[in-house]
PDB file of C-alpha atoms in Angstrom:
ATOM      1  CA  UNK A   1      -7.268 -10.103 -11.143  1.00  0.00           C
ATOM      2  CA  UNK A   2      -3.977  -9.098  -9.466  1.00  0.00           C
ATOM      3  CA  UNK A   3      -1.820  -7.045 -11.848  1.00  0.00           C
ATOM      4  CA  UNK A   4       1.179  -6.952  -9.535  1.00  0.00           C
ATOM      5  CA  UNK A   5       2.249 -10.640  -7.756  1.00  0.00           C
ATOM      6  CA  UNK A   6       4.466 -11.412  -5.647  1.00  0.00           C
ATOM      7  CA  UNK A   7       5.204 -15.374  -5.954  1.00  0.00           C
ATOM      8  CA  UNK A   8       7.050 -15.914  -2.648  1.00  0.00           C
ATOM      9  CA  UNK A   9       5.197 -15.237   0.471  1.00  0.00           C
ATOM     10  CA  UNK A  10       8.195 -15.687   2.557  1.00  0.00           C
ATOM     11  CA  UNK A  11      12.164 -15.385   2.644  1.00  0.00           C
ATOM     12  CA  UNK A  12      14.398 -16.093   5.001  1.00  0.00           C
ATOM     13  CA  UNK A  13      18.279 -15.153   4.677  1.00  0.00           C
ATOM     14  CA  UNK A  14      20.649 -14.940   7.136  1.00  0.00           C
ATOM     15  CA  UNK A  15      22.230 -11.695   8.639  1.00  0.00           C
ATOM     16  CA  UNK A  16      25.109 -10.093   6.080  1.00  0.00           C
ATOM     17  CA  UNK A  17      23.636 -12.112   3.274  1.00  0.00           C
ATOM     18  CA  UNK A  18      21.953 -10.435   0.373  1.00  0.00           C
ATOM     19  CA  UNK A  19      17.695 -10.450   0.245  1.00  0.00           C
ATOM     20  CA  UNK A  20      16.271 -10.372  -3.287  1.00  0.00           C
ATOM     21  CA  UNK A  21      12.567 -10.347  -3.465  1.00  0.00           C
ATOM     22  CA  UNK A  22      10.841 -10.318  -6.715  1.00  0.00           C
ATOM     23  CA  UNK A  23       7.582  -8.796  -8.125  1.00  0.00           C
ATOM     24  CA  UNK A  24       6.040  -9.164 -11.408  1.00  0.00           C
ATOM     25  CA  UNK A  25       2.960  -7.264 -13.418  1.00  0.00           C
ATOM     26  CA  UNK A  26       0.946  -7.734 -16.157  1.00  0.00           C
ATOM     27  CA  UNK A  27      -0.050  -4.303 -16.695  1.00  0.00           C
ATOM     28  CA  UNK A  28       2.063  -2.788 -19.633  1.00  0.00           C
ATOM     29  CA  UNK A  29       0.839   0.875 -18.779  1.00  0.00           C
ATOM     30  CA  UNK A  30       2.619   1.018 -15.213  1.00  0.00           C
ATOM     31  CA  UNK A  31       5.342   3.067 -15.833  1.00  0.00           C
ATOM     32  CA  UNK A  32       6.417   3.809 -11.785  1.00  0.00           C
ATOM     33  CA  UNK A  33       7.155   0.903  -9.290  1.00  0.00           C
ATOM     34  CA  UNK A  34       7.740   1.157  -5.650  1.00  0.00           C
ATOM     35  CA  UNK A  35       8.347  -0.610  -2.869  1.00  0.00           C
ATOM     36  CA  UNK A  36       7.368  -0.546   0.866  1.00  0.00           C
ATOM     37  CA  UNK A  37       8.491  -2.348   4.033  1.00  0.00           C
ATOM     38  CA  UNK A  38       5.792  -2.985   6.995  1.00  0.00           C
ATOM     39  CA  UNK A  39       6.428  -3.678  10.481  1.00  0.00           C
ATOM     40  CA  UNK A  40       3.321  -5.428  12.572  1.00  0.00           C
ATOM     41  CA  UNK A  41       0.460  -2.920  13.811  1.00  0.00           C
ATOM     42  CA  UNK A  42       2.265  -0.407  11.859  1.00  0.00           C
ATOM     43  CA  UNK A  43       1.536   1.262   8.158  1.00  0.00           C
ATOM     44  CA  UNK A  44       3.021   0.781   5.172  1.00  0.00           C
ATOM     45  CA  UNK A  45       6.225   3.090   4.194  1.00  0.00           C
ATOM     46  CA  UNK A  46       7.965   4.341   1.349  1.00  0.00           C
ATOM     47  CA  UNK A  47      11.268   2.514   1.004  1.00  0.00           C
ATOM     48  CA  UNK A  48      12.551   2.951  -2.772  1.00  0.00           C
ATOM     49  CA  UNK A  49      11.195   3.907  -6.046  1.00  0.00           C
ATOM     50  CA  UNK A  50      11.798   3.175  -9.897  1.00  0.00           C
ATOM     51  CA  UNK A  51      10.321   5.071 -13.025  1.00  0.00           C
ATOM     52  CA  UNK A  52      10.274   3.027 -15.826  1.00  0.00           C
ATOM     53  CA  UNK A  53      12.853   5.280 -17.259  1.00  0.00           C
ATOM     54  CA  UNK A  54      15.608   3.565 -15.107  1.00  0.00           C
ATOM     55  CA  UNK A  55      16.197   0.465 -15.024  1.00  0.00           C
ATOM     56  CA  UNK A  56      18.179   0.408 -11.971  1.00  0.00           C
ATOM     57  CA  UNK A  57      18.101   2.399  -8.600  1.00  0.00           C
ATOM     58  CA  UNK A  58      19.967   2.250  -5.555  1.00  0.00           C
ATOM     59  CA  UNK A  59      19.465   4.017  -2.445  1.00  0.00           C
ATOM     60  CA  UNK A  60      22.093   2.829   0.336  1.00  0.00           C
ATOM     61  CA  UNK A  61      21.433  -0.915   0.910  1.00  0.00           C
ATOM     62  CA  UNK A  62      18.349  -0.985  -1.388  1.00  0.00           C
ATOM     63  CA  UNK A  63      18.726  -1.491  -4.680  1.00  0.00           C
ATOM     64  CA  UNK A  64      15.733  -1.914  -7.621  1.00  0.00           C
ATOM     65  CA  UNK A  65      16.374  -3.476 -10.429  1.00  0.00           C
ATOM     66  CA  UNK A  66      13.191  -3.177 -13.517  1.00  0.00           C
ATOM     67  CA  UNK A  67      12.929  -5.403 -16.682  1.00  0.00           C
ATOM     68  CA  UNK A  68      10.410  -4.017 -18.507  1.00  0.00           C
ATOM     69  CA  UNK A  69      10.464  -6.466 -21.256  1.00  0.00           C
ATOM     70  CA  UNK A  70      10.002  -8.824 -18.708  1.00  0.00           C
ATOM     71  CA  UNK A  71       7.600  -7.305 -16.492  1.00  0.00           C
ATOM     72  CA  UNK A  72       9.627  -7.988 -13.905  1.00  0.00           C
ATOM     73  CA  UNK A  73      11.322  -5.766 -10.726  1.00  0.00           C
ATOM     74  CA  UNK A  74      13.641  -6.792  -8.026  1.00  0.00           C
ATOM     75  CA  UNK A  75      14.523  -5.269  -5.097  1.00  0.00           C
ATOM     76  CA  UNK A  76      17.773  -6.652  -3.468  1.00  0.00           C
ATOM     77  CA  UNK A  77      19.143  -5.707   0.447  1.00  0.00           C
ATOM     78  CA  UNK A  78      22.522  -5.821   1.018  1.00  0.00           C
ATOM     79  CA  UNK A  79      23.692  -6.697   3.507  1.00  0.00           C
ATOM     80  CA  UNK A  80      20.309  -7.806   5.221  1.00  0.00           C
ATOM     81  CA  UNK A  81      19.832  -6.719   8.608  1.00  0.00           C
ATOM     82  CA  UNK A  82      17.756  -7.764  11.579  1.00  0.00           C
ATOM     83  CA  UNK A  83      15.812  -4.711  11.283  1.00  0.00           C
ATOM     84  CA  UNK A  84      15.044  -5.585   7.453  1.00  0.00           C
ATOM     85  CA  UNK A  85      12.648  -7.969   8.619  1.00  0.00           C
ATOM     86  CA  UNK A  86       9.575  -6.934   7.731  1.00  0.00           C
ATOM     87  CA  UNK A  87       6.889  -7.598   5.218  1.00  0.00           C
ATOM     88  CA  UNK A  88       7.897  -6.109   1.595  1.00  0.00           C
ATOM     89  CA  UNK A  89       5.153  -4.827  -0.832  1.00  0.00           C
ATOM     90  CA  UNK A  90       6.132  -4.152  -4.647  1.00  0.00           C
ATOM     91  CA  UNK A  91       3.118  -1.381  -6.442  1.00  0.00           C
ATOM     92  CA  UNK A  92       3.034   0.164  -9.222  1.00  0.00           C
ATOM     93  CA  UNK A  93       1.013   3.439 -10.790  1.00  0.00           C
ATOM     94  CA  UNK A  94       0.103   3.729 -14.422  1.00  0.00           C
ATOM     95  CA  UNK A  95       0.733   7.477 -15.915  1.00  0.00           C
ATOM     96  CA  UNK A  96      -1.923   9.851 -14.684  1.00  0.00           C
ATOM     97  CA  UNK A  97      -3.753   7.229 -12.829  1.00  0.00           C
ATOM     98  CA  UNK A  98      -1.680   7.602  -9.667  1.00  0.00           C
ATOM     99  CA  UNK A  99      -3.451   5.287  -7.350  1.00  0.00           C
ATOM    100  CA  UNK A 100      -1.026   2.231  -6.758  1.00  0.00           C
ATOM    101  CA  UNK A 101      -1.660  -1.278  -6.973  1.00  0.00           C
ATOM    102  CA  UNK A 102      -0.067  -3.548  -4.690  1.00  0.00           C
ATOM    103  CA  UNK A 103       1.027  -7.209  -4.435  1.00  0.00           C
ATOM    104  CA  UNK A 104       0.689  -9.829  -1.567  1.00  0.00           C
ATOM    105  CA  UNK A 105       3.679  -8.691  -0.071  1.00  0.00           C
ATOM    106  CA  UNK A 106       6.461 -11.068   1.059  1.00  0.00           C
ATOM    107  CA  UNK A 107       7.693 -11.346   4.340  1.00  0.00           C
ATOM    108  CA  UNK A 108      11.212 -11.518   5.205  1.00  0.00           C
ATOM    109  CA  UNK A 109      13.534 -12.621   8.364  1.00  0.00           C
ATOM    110  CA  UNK A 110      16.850 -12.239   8.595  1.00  0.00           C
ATOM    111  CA  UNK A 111      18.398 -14.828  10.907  1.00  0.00           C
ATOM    112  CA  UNK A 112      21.091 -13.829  13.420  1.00  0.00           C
TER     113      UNK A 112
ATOM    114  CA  UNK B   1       5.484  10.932   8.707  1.00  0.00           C
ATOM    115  CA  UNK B   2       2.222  12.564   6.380  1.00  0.00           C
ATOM    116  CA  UNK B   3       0.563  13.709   9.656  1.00  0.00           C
ATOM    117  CA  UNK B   4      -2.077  10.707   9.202  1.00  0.00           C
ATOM    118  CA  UNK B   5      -4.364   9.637  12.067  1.00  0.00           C
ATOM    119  CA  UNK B   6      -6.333   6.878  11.680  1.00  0.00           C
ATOM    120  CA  UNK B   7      -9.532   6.409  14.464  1.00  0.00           C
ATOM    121  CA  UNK B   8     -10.611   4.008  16.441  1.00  0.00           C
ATOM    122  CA  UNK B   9      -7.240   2.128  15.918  1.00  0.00           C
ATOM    123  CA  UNK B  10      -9.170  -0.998  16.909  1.00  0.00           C
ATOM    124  CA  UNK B  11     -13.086  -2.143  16.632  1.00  0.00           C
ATOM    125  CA  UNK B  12     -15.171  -4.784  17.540  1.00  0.00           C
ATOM    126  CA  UNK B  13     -18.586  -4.737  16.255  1.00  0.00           C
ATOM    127  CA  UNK B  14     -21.388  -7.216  15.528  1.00  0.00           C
ATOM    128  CA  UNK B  15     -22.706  -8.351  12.362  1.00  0.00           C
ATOM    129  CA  UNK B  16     -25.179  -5.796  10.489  1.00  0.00           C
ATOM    130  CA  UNK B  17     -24.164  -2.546  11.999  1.00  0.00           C
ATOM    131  CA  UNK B  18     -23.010   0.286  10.607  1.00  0.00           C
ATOM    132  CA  UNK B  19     -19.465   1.066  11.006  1.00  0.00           C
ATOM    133  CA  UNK B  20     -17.601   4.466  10.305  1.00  0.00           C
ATOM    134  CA  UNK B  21     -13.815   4.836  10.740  1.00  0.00           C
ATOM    135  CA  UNK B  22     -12.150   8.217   9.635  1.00  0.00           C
ATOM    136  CA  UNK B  23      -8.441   9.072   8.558  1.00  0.00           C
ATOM    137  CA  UNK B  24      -7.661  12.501   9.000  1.00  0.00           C
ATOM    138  CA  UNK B  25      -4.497  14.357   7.331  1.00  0.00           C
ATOM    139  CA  UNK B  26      -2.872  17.383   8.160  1.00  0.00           C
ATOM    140  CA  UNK B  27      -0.358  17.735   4.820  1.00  0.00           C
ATOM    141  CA  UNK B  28      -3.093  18.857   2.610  1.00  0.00           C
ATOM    142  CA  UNK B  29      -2.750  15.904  -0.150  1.00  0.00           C
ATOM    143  CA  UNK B  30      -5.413  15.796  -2.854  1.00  0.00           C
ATOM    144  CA  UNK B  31      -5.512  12.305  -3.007  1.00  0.00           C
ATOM    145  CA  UNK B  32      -6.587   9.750  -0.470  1.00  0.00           C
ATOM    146  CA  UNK B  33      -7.153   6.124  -0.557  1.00  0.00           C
ATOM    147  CA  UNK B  34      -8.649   3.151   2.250  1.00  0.00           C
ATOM    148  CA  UNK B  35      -7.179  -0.137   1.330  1.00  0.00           C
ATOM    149  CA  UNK B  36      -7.486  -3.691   3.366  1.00  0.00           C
ATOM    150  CA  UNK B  37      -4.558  -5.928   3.953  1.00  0.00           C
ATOM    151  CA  UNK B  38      -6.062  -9.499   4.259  1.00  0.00           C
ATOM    152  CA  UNK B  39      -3.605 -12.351   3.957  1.00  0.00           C
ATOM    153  CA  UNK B  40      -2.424 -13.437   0.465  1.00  0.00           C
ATOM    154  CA  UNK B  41      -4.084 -10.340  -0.859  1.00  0.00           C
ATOM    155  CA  UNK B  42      -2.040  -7.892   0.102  1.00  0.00           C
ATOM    156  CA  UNK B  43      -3.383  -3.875   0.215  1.00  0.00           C
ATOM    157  CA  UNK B  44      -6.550  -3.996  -2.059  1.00  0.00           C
ATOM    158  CA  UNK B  45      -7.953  -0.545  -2.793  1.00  0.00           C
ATOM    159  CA  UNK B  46     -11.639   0.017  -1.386  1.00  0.00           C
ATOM    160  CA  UNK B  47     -11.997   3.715  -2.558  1.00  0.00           C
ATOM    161  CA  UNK B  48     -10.201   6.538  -3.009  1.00  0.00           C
ATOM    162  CA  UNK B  49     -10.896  10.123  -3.477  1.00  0.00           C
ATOM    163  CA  UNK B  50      -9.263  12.870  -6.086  1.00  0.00           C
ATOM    164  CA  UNK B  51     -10.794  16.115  -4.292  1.00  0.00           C
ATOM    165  CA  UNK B  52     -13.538  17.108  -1.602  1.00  0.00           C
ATOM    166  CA  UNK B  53     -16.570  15.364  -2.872  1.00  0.00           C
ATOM    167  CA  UNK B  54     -15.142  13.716  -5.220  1.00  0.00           C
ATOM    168  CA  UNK B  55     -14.743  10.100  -5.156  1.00  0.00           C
ATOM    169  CA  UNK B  56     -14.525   6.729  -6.820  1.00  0.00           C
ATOM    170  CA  UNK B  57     -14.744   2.872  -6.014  1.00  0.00           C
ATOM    171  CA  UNK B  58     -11.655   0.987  -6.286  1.00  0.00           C
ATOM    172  CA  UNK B  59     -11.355  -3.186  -6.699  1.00  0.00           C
ATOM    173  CA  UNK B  60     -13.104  -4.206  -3.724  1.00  0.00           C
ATOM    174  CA  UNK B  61     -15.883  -1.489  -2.971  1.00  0.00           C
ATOM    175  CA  UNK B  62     -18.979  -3.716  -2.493  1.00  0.00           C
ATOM    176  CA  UNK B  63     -20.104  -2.987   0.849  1.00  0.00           C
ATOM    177  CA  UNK B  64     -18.994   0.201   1.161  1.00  0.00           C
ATOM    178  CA  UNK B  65     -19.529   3.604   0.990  1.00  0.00           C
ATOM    179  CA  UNK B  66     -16.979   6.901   0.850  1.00  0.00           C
ATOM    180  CA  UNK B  67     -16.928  10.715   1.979  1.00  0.00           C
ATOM    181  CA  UNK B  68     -15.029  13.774   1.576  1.00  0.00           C
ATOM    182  CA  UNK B  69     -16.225  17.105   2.723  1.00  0.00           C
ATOM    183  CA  UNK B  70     -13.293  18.498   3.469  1.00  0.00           C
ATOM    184  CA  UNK B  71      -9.811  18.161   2.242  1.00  0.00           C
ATOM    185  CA  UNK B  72      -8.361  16.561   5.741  1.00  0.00           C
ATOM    186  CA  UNK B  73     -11.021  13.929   6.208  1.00  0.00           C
ATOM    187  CA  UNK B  74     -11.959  10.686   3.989  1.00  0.00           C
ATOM    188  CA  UNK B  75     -14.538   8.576   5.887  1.00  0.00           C
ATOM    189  CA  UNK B  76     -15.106   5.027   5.349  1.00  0.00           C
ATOM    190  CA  UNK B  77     -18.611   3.320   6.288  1.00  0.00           C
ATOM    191  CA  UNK B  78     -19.620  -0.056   6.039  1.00  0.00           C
ATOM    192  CA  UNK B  79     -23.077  -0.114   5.490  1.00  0.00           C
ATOM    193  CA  UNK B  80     -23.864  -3.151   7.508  1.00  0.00           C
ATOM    194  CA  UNK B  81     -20.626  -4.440   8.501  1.00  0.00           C
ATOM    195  CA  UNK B  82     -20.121  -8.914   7.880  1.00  0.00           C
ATOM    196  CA  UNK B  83     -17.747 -11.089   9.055  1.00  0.00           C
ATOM    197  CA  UNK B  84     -15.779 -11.436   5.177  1.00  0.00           C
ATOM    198  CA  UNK B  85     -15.035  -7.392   6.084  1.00  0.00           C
ATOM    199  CA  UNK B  86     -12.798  -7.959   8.908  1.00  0.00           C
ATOM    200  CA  UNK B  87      -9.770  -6.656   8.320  1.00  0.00           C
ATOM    201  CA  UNK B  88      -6.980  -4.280   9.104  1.00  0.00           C
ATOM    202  CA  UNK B  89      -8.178  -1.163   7.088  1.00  0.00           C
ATOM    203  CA  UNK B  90      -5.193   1.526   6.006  1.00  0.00           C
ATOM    204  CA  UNK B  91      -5.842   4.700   4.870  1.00  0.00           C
ATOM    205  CA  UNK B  92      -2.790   7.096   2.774  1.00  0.00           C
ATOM    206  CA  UNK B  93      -2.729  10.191   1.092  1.00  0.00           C
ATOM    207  CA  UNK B  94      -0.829  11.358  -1.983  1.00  0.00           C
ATOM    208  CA  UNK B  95       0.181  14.839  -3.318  1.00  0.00           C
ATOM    209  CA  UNK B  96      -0.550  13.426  -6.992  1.00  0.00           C
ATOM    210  CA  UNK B  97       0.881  13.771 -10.057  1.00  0.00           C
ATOM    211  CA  UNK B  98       3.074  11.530 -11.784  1.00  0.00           C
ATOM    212  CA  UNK B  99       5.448   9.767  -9.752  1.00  0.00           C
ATOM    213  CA  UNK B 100       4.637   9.705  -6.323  1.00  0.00           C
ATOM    214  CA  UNK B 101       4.614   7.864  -3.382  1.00  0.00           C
ATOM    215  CA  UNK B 102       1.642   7.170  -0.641  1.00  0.00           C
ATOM    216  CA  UNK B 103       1.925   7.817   2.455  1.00  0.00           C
ATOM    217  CA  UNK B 104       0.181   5.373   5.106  1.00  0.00           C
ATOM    218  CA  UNK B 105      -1.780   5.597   8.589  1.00  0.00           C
ATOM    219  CA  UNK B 106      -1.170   3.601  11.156  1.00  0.00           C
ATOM    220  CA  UNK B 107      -4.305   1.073  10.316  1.00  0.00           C
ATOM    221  CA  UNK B 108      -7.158   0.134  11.947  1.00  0.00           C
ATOM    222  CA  UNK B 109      -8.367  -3.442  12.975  1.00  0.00           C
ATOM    223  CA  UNK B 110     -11.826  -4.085  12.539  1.00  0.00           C
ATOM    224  CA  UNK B 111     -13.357  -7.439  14.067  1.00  0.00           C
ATOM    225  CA  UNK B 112     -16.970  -7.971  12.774  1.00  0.00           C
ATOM    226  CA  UNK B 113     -18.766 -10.667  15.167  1.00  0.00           C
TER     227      UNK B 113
END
């Protein structure tokens, strides 16, 4: 049973616009989400990071926002880029259990 | 970069053979991990490994078998390899402790025939 889904598989947004993907979870002992961006034939990468502290963080065009209440993160791009397309992958680690779970991903294109 | 190498990068092998692919790290992490990325699944973790020799199975770990005898190599082998097992495979490392990211090889596709 997946404890971190991602309900869109796809988005597509044009070029300036903002992206907001969404992930939710169901476990209520993950306490530190992240999220990576992968380009075909290449591996995942880190892009941005939340501790369940926070409930917002922004790094340059990347912001995550967390609801924990709600179970629910966001991670929003603006402005969206053509190199922001990509597949996106929310995860999330649980205290001292530091492995990371992972959703389906969602895979994004930014049209010119 | 974590100075991850994945090997081979790509494999074709038949159904029933053993297969072995390797990820090798140069940072010195204590934690390591293979996953498979299979559409609408996402990364799925096979195994993952907390020290040299020590190891545990993750969600999807039927099939497959783990080792660590030294701190820059985690070996994955499918015992005899079937077709539901192909897959782009990913190993990553992590320094551990709370609040940390993984750090991802480049993958390797495996096609079992």
């Amino acid at each position: 049973d997946q404890q971190v889904k991602q309900n869109s598989p796809s988005l597509s947004v044009q070029e300036g616009r903002i992206s907001i993907l969404n992930c939710d979870y169901t476990n209520s002992m993950f306490d530190y989400f992240l999220w990576y961006k992968k380009y075909p034939a290449e591996g995942p990468t880190f892009l941005i990071s939340i501790s369940s502290i926070k409930d917002k963080n922004e790094d340059g065009r990347f912001t995550v926002f967390l609801n924990k209440s709600a179970k629910h993160l966001s991670l929003h791009i603006v402005p969206s880029q053509p190199g922001d397309s990509a597949v996106y992958f929310c995860a999330a680690s649980a205290g001292n259990d530091y492995k990371l779970s992972f959703g389906a991903g969602t895979t994004v294109t930014v049209r010119a | 970069d974590a100075g991850i190498t994945q090997s081979p990068r790509h494999k074709v092998t038949e159904t029933g053979t053993p297969v072995t692919l390797r990820c090798h790290q140069t940072e010195n992490h204590r934690y390591m991990y293979w996953y498979r990325q299979d559409p609408g699944h996402g990364l799925r973790l096979i195994h993952y490994s907390y020290g040299v020799k020590d190891t545990d199975k993750g969600e999807v770990s039927d099939g497959y078998s783990v080792s660590r005898s030294k701190t820059e190599d985690f070996l994955l082998t499918l015992e005899s390899a079937t077709s539901s097992q192909t897959s782009v495979y990913f190993c990553a490392t992590q320094t551990g402790g709370q609040n940390t990211e993984a750090f991802f090889g480049q993958g390797t596709r495996l096609t079992v025939v």
